[in-house]
CSV table of N, CA and C in Angstrom, one decimal:
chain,number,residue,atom,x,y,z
A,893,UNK,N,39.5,7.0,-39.2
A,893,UNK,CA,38.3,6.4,-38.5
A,893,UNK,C,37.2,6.1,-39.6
A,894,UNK,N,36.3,5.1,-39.4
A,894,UNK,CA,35.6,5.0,-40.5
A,894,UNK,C,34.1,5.8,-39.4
A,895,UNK,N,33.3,5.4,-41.3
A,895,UNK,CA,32.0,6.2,-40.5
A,895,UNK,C,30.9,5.1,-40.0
A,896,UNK,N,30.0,5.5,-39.7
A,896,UNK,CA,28.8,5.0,-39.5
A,896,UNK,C,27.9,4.6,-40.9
A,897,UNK,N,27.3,3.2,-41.3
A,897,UNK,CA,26.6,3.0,-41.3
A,897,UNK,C,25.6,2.4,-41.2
A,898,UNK,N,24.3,3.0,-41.6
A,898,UNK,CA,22.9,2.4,-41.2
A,898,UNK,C,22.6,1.2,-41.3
A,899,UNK,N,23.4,0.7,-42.1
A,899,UNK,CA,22.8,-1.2,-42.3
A,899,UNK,C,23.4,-2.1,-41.3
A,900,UNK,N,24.5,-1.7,-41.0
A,900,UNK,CA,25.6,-2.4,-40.1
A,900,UNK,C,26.0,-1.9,-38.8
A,901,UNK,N,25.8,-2.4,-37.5
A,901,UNK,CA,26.1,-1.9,-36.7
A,901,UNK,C,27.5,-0.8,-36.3
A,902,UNK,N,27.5,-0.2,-36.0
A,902,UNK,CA,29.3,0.5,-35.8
A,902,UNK,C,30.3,-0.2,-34.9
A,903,UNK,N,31.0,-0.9,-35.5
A,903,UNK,CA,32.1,-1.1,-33.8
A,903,UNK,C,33.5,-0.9,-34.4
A,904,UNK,N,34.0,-0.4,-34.0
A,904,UNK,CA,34.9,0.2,-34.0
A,904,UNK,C,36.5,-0.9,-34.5
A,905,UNK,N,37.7,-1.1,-35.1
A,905,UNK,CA,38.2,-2.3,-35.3
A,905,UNK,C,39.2,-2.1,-34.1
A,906,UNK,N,39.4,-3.3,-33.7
A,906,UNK,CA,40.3,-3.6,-32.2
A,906,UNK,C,41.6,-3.0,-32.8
A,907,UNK,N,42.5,-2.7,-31.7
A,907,UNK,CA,43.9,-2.6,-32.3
A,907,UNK,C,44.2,-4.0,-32.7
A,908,UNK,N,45.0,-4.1,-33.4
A,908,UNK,CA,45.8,-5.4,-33.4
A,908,UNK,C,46.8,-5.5,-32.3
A,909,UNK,N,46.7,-6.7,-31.7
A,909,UNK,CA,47.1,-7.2,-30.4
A,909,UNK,C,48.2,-8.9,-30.5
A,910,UNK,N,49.1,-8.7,-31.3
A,910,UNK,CA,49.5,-10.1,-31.9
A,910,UNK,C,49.9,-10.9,-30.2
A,911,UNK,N,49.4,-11.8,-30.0
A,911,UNK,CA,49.2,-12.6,-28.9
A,911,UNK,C,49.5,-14.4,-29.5
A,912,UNK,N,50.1,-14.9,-28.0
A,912,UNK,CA,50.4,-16.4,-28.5
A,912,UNK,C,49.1,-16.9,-28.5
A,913,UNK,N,49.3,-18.3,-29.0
A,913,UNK,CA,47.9,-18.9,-29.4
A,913,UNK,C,47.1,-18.7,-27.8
A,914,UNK,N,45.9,-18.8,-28.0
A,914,UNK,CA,45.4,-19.2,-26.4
A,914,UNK,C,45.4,-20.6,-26.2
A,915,UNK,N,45.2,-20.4,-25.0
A,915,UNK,CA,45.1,-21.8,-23.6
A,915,UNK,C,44.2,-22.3,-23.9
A,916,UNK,N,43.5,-23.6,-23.9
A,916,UNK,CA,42.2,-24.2,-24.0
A,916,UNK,C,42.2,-23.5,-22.3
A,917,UNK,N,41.4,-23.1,-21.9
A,917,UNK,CA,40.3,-22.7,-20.6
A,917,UNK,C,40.9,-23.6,-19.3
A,918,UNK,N,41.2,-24.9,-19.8
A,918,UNK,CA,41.4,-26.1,-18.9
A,918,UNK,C,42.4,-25.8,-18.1
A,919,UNK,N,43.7,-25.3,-19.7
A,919,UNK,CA,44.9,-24.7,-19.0
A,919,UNK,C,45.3,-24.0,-18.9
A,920,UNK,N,44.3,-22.8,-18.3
A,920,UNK,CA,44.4,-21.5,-18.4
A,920,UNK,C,44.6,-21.4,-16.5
A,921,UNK,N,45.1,-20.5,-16.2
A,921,UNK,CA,45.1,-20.2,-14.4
A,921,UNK,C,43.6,-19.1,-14.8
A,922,UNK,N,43.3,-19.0,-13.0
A,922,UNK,CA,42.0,-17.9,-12.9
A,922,UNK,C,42.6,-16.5,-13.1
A,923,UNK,N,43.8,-16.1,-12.8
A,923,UNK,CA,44.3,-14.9,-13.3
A,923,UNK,C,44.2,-14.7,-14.4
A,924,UNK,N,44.8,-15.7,-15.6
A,924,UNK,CA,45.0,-15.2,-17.0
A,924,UNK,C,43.5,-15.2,-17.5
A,925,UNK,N,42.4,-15.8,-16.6
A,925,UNK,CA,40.8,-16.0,-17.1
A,925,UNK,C,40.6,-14.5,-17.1
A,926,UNK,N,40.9,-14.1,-15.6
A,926,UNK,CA,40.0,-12.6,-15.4
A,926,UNK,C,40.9,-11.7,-16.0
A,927,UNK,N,42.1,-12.0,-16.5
A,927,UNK,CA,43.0,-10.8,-17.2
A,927,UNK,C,42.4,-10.9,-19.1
A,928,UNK,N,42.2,-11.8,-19.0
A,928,UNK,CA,41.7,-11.7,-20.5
A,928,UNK,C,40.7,-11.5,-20.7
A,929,UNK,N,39.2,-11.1,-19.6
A,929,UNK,CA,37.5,-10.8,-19.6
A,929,UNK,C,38.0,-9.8,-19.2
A,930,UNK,N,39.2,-9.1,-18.6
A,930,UNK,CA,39.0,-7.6,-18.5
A,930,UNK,C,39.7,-7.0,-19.5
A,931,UNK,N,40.3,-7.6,-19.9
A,931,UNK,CA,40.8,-6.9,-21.9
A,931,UNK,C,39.8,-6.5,-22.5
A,932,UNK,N,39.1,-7.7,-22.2
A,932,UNK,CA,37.7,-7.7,-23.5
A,932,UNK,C,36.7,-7.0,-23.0
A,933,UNK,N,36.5,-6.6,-21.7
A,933,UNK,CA,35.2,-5.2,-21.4
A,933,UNK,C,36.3,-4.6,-21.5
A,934,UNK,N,37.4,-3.7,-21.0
A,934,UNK,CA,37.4,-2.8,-21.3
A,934,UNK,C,37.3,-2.2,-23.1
A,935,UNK,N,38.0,-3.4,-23.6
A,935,UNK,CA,37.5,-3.0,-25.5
A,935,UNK,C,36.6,-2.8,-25.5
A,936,UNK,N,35.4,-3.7,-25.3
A,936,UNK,CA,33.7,-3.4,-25.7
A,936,UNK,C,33.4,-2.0,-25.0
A,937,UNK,N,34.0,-1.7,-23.7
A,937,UNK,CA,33.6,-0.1,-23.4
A,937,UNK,C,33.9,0.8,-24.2
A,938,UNK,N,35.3,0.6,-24.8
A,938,UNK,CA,36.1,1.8,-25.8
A,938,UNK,C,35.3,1.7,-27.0
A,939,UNK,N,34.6,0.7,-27.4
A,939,UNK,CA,34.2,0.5,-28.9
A,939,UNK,C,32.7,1.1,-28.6
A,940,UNK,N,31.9,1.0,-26.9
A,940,UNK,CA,30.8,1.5,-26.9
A,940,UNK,C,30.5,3.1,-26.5
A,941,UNK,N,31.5,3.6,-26.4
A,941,UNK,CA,32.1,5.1,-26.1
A,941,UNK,C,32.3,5.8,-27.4
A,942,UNK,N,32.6,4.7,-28.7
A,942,UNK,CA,33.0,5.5,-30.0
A,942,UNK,C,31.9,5.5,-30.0
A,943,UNK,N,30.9,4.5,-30.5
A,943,UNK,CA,29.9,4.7,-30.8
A,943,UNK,C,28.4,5.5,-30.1
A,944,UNK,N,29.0,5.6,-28.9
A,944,UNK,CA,28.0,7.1,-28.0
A,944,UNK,C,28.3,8.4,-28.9
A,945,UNK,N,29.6,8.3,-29.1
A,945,UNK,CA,30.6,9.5,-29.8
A,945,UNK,C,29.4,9.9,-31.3
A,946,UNK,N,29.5,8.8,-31.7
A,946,UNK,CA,29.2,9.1,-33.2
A,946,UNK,C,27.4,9.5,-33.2
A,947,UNK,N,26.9,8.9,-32.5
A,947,UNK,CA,25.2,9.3,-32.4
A,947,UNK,C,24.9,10.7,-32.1
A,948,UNK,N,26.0,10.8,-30.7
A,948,UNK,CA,25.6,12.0,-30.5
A,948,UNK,C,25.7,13.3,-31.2
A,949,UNK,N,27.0,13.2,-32.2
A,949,UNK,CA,27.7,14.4,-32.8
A,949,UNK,C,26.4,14.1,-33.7
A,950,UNK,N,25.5,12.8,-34.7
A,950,UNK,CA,24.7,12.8,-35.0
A,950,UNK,C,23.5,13.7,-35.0
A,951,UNK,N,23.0,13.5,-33.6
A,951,UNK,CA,21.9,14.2,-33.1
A,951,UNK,C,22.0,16.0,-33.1
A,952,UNK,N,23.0,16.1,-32.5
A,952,UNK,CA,23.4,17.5,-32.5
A,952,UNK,C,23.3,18.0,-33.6
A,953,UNK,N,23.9,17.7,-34.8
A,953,UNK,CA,23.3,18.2,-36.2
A,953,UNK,C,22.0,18.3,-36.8
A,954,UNK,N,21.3,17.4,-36.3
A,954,UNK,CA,20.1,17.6,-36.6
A,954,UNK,C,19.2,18.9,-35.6
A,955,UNK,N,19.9,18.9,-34.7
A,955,UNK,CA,19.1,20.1,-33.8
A,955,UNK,C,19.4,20.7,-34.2
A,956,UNK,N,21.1,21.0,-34.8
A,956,UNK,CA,21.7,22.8,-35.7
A,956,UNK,C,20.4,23.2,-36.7
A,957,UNK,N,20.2,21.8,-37.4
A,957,UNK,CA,19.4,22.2,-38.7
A,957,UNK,C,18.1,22.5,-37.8
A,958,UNK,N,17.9,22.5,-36.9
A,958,UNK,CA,16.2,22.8,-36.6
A,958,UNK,C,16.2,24.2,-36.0
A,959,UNK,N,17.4,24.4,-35.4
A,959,UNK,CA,17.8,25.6,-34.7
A,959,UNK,C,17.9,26.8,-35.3
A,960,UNK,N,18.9,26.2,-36.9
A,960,UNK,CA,18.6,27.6,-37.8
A,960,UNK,C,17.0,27.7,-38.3
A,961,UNK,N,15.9,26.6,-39.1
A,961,UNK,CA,15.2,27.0,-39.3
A,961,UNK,C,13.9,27.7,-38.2
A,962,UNK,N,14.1,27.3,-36.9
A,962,UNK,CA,14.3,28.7,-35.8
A,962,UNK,C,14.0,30.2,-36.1
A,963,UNK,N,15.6,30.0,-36.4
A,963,UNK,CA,16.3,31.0,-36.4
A,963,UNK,C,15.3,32.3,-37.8
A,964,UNK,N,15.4,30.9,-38.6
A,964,UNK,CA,14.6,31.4,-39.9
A,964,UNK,C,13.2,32.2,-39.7
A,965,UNK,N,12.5,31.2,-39.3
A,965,UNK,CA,10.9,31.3,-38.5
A,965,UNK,C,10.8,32.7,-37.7
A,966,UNK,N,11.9,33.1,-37.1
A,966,UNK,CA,12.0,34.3,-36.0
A,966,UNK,C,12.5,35.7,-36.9
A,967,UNK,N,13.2,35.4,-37.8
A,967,UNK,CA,13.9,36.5,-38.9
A,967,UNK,C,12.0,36.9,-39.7
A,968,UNK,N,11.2,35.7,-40.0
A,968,UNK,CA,10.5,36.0,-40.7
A,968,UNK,C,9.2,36.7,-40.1
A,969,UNK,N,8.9,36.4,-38.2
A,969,UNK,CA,8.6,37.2,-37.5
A,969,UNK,C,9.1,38.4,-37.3
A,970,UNK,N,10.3,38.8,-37.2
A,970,UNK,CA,10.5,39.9,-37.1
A,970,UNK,C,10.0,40.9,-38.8
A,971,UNK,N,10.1,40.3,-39.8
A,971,UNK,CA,9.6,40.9,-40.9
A,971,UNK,C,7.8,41.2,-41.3
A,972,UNK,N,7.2,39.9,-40.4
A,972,UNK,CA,5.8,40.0,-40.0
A,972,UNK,C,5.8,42.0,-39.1
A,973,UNK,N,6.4,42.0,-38.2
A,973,UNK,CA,6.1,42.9,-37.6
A,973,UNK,C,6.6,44.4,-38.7
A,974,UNK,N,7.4,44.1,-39.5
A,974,UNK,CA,7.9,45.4,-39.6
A,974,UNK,C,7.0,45.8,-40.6
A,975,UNK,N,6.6,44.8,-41.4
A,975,UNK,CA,5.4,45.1,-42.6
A,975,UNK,C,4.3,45.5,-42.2
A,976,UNK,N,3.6,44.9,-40.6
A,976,UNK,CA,2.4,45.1,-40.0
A,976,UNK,C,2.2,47.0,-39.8
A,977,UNK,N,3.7,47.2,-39.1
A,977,UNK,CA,3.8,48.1,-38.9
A,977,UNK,C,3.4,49.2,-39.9
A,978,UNK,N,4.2,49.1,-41.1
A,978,UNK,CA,4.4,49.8,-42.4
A,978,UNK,C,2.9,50.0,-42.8
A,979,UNK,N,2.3,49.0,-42.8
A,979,UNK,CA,0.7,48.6,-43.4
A,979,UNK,C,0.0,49.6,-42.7
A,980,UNK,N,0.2,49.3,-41.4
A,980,UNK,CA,-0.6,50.7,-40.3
A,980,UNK,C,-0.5,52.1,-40.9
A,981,UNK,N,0.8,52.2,-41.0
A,981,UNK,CA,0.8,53.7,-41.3
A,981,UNK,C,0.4,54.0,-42.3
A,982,UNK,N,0.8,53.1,-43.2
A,982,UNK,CA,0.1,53.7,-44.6
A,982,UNK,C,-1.8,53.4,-45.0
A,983,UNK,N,-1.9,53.0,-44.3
A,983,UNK,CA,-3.6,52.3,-44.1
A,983,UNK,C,-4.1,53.6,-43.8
A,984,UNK,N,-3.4,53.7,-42.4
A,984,UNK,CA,-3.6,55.5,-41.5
A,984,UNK,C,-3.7,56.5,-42.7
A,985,UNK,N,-2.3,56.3,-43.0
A,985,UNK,CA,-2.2,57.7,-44.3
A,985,UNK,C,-3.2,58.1,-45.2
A,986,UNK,N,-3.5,56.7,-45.8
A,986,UNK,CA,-3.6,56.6,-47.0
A,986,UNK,C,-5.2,56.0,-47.1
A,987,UNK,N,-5.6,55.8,-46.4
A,987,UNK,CA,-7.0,54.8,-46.1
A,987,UNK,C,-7.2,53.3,-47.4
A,988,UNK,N,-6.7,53.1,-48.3
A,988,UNK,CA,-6.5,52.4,-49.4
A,988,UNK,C,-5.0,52.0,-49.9
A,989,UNK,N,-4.8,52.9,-50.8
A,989,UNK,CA,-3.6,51.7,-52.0
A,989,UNK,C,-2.7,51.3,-51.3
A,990,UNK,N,-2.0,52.4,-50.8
A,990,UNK,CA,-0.4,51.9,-50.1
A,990,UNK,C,-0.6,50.7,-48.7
A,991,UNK,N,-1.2,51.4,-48.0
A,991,UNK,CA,-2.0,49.6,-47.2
A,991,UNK,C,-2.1,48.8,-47.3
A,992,UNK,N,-3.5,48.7,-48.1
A,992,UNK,CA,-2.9,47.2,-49.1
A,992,UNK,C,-1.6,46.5,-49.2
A,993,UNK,N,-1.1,47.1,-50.2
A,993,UNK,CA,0.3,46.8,-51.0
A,993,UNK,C,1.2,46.2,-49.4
A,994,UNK,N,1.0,46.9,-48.3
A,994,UNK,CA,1.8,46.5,-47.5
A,994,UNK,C,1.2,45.5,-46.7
A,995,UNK,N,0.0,45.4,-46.6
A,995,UNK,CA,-0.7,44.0,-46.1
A,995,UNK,C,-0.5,42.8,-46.6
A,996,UNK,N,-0.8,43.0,-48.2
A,996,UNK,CA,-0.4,41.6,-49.2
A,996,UNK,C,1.0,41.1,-48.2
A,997,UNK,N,2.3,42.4,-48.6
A,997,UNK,CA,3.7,41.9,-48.2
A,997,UNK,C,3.6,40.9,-46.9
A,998,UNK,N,2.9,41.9,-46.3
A,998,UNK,CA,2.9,41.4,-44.7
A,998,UNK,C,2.4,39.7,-44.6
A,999,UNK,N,1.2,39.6,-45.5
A,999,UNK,CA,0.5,38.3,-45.1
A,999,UNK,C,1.5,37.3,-46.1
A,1000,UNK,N,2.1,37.6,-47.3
A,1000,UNK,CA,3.1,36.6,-47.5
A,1000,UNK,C,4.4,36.5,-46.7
A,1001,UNK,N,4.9,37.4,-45.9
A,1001,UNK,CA,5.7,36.9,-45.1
A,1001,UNK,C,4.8,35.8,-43.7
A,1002,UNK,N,3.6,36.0,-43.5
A,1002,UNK,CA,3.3,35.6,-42.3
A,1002,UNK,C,3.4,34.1,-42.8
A,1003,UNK,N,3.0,33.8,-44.1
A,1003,UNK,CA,2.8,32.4,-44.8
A,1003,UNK,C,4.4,31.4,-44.3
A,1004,UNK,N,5.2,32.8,-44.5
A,1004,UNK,CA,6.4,32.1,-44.8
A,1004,UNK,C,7.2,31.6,-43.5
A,1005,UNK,N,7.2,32.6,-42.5
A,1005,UNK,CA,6.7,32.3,-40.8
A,1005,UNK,C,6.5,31.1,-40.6
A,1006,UNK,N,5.2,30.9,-40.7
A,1006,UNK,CA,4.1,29.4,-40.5
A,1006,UNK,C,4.9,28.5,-41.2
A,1007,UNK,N,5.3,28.6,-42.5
A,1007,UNK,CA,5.9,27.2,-43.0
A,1007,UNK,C,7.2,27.1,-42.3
A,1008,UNK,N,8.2,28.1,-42.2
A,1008,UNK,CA,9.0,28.0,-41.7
A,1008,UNK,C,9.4,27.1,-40.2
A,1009,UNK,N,8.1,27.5,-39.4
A,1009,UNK,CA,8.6,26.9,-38.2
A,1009,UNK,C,7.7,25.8,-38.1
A,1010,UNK,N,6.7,25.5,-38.9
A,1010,UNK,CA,6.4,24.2,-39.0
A,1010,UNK,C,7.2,23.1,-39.6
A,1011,UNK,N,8.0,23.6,-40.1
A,1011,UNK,CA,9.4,22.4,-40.5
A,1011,UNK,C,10.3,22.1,-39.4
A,1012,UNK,N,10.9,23.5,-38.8
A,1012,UNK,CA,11.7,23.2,-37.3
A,1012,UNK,C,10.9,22.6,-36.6
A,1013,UNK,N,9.9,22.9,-36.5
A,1013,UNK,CA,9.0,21.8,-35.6
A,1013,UNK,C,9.7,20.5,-35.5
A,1014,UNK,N,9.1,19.9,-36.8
A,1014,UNK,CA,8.9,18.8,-37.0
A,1014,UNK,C,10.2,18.4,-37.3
A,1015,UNK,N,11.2,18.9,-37.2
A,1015,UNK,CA,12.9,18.1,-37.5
A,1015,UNK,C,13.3,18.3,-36.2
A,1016,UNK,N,12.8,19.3,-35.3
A,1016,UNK,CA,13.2,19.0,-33.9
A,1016,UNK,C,12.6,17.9,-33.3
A,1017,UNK,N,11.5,17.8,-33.3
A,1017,UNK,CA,11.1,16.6,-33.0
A,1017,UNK,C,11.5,15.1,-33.2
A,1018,UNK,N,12.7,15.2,-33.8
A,1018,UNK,CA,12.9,13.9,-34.5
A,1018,UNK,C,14.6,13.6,-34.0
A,1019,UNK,N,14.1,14.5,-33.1
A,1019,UNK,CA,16.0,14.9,-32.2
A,1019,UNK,C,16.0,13.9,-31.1
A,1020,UNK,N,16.2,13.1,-31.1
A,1020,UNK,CA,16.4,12.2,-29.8
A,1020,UNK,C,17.9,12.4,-29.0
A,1021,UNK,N,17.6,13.0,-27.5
A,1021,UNK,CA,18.9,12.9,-26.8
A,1021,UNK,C,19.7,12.0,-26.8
A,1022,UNK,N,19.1,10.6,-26.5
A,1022,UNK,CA,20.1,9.8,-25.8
A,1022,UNK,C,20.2,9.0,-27.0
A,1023,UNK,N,21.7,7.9,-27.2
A,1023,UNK,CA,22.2,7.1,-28.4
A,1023,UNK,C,21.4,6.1,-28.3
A,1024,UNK,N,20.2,5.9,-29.0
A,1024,UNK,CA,19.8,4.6,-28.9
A,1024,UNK,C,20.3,3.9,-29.6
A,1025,UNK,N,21.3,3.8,-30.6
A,1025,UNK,CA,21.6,2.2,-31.2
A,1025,UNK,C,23.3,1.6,-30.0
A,1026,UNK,N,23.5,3.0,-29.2
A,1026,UNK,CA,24.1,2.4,-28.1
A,1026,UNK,C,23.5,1.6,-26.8
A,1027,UNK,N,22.4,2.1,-26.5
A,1027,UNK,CA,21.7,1.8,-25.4
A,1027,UNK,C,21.5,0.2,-25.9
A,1028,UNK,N,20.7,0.4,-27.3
A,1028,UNK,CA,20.3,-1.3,-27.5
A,1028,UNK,C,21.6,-2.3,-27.4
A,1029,UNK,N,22.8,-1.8,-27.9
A,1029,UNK,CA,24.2,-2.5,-28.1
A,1029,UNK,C,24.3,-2.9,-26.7
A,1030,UNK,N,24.1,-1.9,-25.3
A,1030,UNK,CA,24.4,-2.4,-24.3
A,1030,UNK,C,23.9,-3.0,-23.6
A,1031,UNK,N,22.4,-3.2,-23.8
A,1031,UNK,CA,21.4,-4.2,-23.6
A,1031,UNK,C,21.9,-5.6,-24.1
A,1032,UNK,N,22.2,-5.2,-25.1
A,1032,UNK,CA,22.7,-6.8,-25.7
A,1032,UNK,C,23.8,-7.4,-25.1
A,1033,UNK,N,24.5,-6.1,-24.6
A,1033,UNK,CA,26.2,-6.9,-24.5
A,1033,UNK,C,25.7,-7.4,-22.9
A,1034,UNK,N,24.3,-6.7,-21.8
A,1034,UNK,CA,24.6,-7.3,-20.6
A,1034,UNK,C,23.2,-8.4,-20.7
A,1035,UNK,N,22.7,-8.6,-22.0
A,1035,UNK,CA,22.0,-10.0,-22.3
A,1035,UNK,C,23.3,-11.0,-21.9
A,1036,UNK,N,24.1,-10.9,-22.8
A,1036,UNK,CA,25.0,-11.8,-23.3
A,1036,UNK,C,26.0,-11.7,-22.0
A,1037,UNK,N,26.5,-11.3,-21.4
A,1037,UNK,CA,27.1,-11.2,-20.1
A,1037,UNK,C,26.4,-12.2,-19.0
A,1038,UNK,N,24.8,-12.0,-19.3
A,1038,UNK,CA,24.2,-12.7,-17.6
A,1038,UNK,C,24.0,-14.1,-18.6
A,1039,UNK,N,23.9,-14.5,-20.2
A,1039,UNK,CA,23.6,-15.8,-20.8
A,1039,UNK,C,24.9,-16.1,-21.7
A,1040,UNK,N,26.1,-16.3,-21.5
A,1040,UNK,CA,27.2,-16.2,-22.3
A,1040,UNK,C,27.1,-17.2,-23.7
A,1041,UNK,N,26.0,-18.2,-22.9
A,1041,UNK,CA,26.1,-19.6,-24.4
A,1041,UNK,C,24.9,-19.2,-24.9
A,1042,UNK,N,24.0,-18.5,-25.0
A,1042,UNK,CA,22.4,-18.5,-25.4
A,1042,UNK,C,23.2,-17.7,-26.6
């Protein structure tokens, strides 16, 4: 299978179908008309199905990647709390040094928190559910359906 890319639309290559020459239209019957426009939607469906295929598996990865840094963001909350914690007691204990030392920790993990899920944010954001370079292909293909000569 080939892949997708960005410069060029995806469509997928037909099977090869070795077929006699065609009919000029004139001398074609209405059966062999509608037997041959239903060849060709059904292909343009199978070719607009790969290509739902490939956006979607697309999109999905880009939410994994937003999911783990998530994931990230919540690991480095859970380390906000455990430092917070630590800080207390030794604040409690100690009224000074060891406190400290565990506040600094604490406030560079919080840093790292905030950047963290300010990135997932913003890559989740950029997650679009539905295939739009299919949707637009299908727009075109029932442009071209209701204007066959335009």
């Amino acid at each position: 299978m080939s892949t997708y890319s960005p410069q060029t639309p995806y469509r997928p290559e037909a099977p090869y179908r070795p077929e006699a020459p065609r009919k000029r239209a004139q001398d074609s019957s209405v059966g062999e008309l509608l037997s041959e426009v239903t060849s060709d939607v059904q292909l343009l469906f199978r070719q607009e199905m790969e290509l739902a295929k490939l956006e979607i598996r697309e999109e999905a990865t880009k939410a994994g990647k937003a999911a783990g840094m998530f994931g990230g963001a919540g690991f480095a909350g859970y380390m906000v709390a455990l430092f917070a914690s630590l800080a207390a007691v030794f604040g409690l204990a100690n009224v000074m040094d060891a406190g400290w030392a565990a506040l600094i920790v604490t406030g560079v993990w919080a840093v790292v928190g905030a950047v963290l899920f300010v990135m997932g944010r913003s890559r989740m954001r950029s997650v679009s559910p539905k295939p739009e370079r299919t949707v637009q292909t299908l727009k075109e293909d029932a442009q071209w359906a209701r204007h066959p000569t335009k």
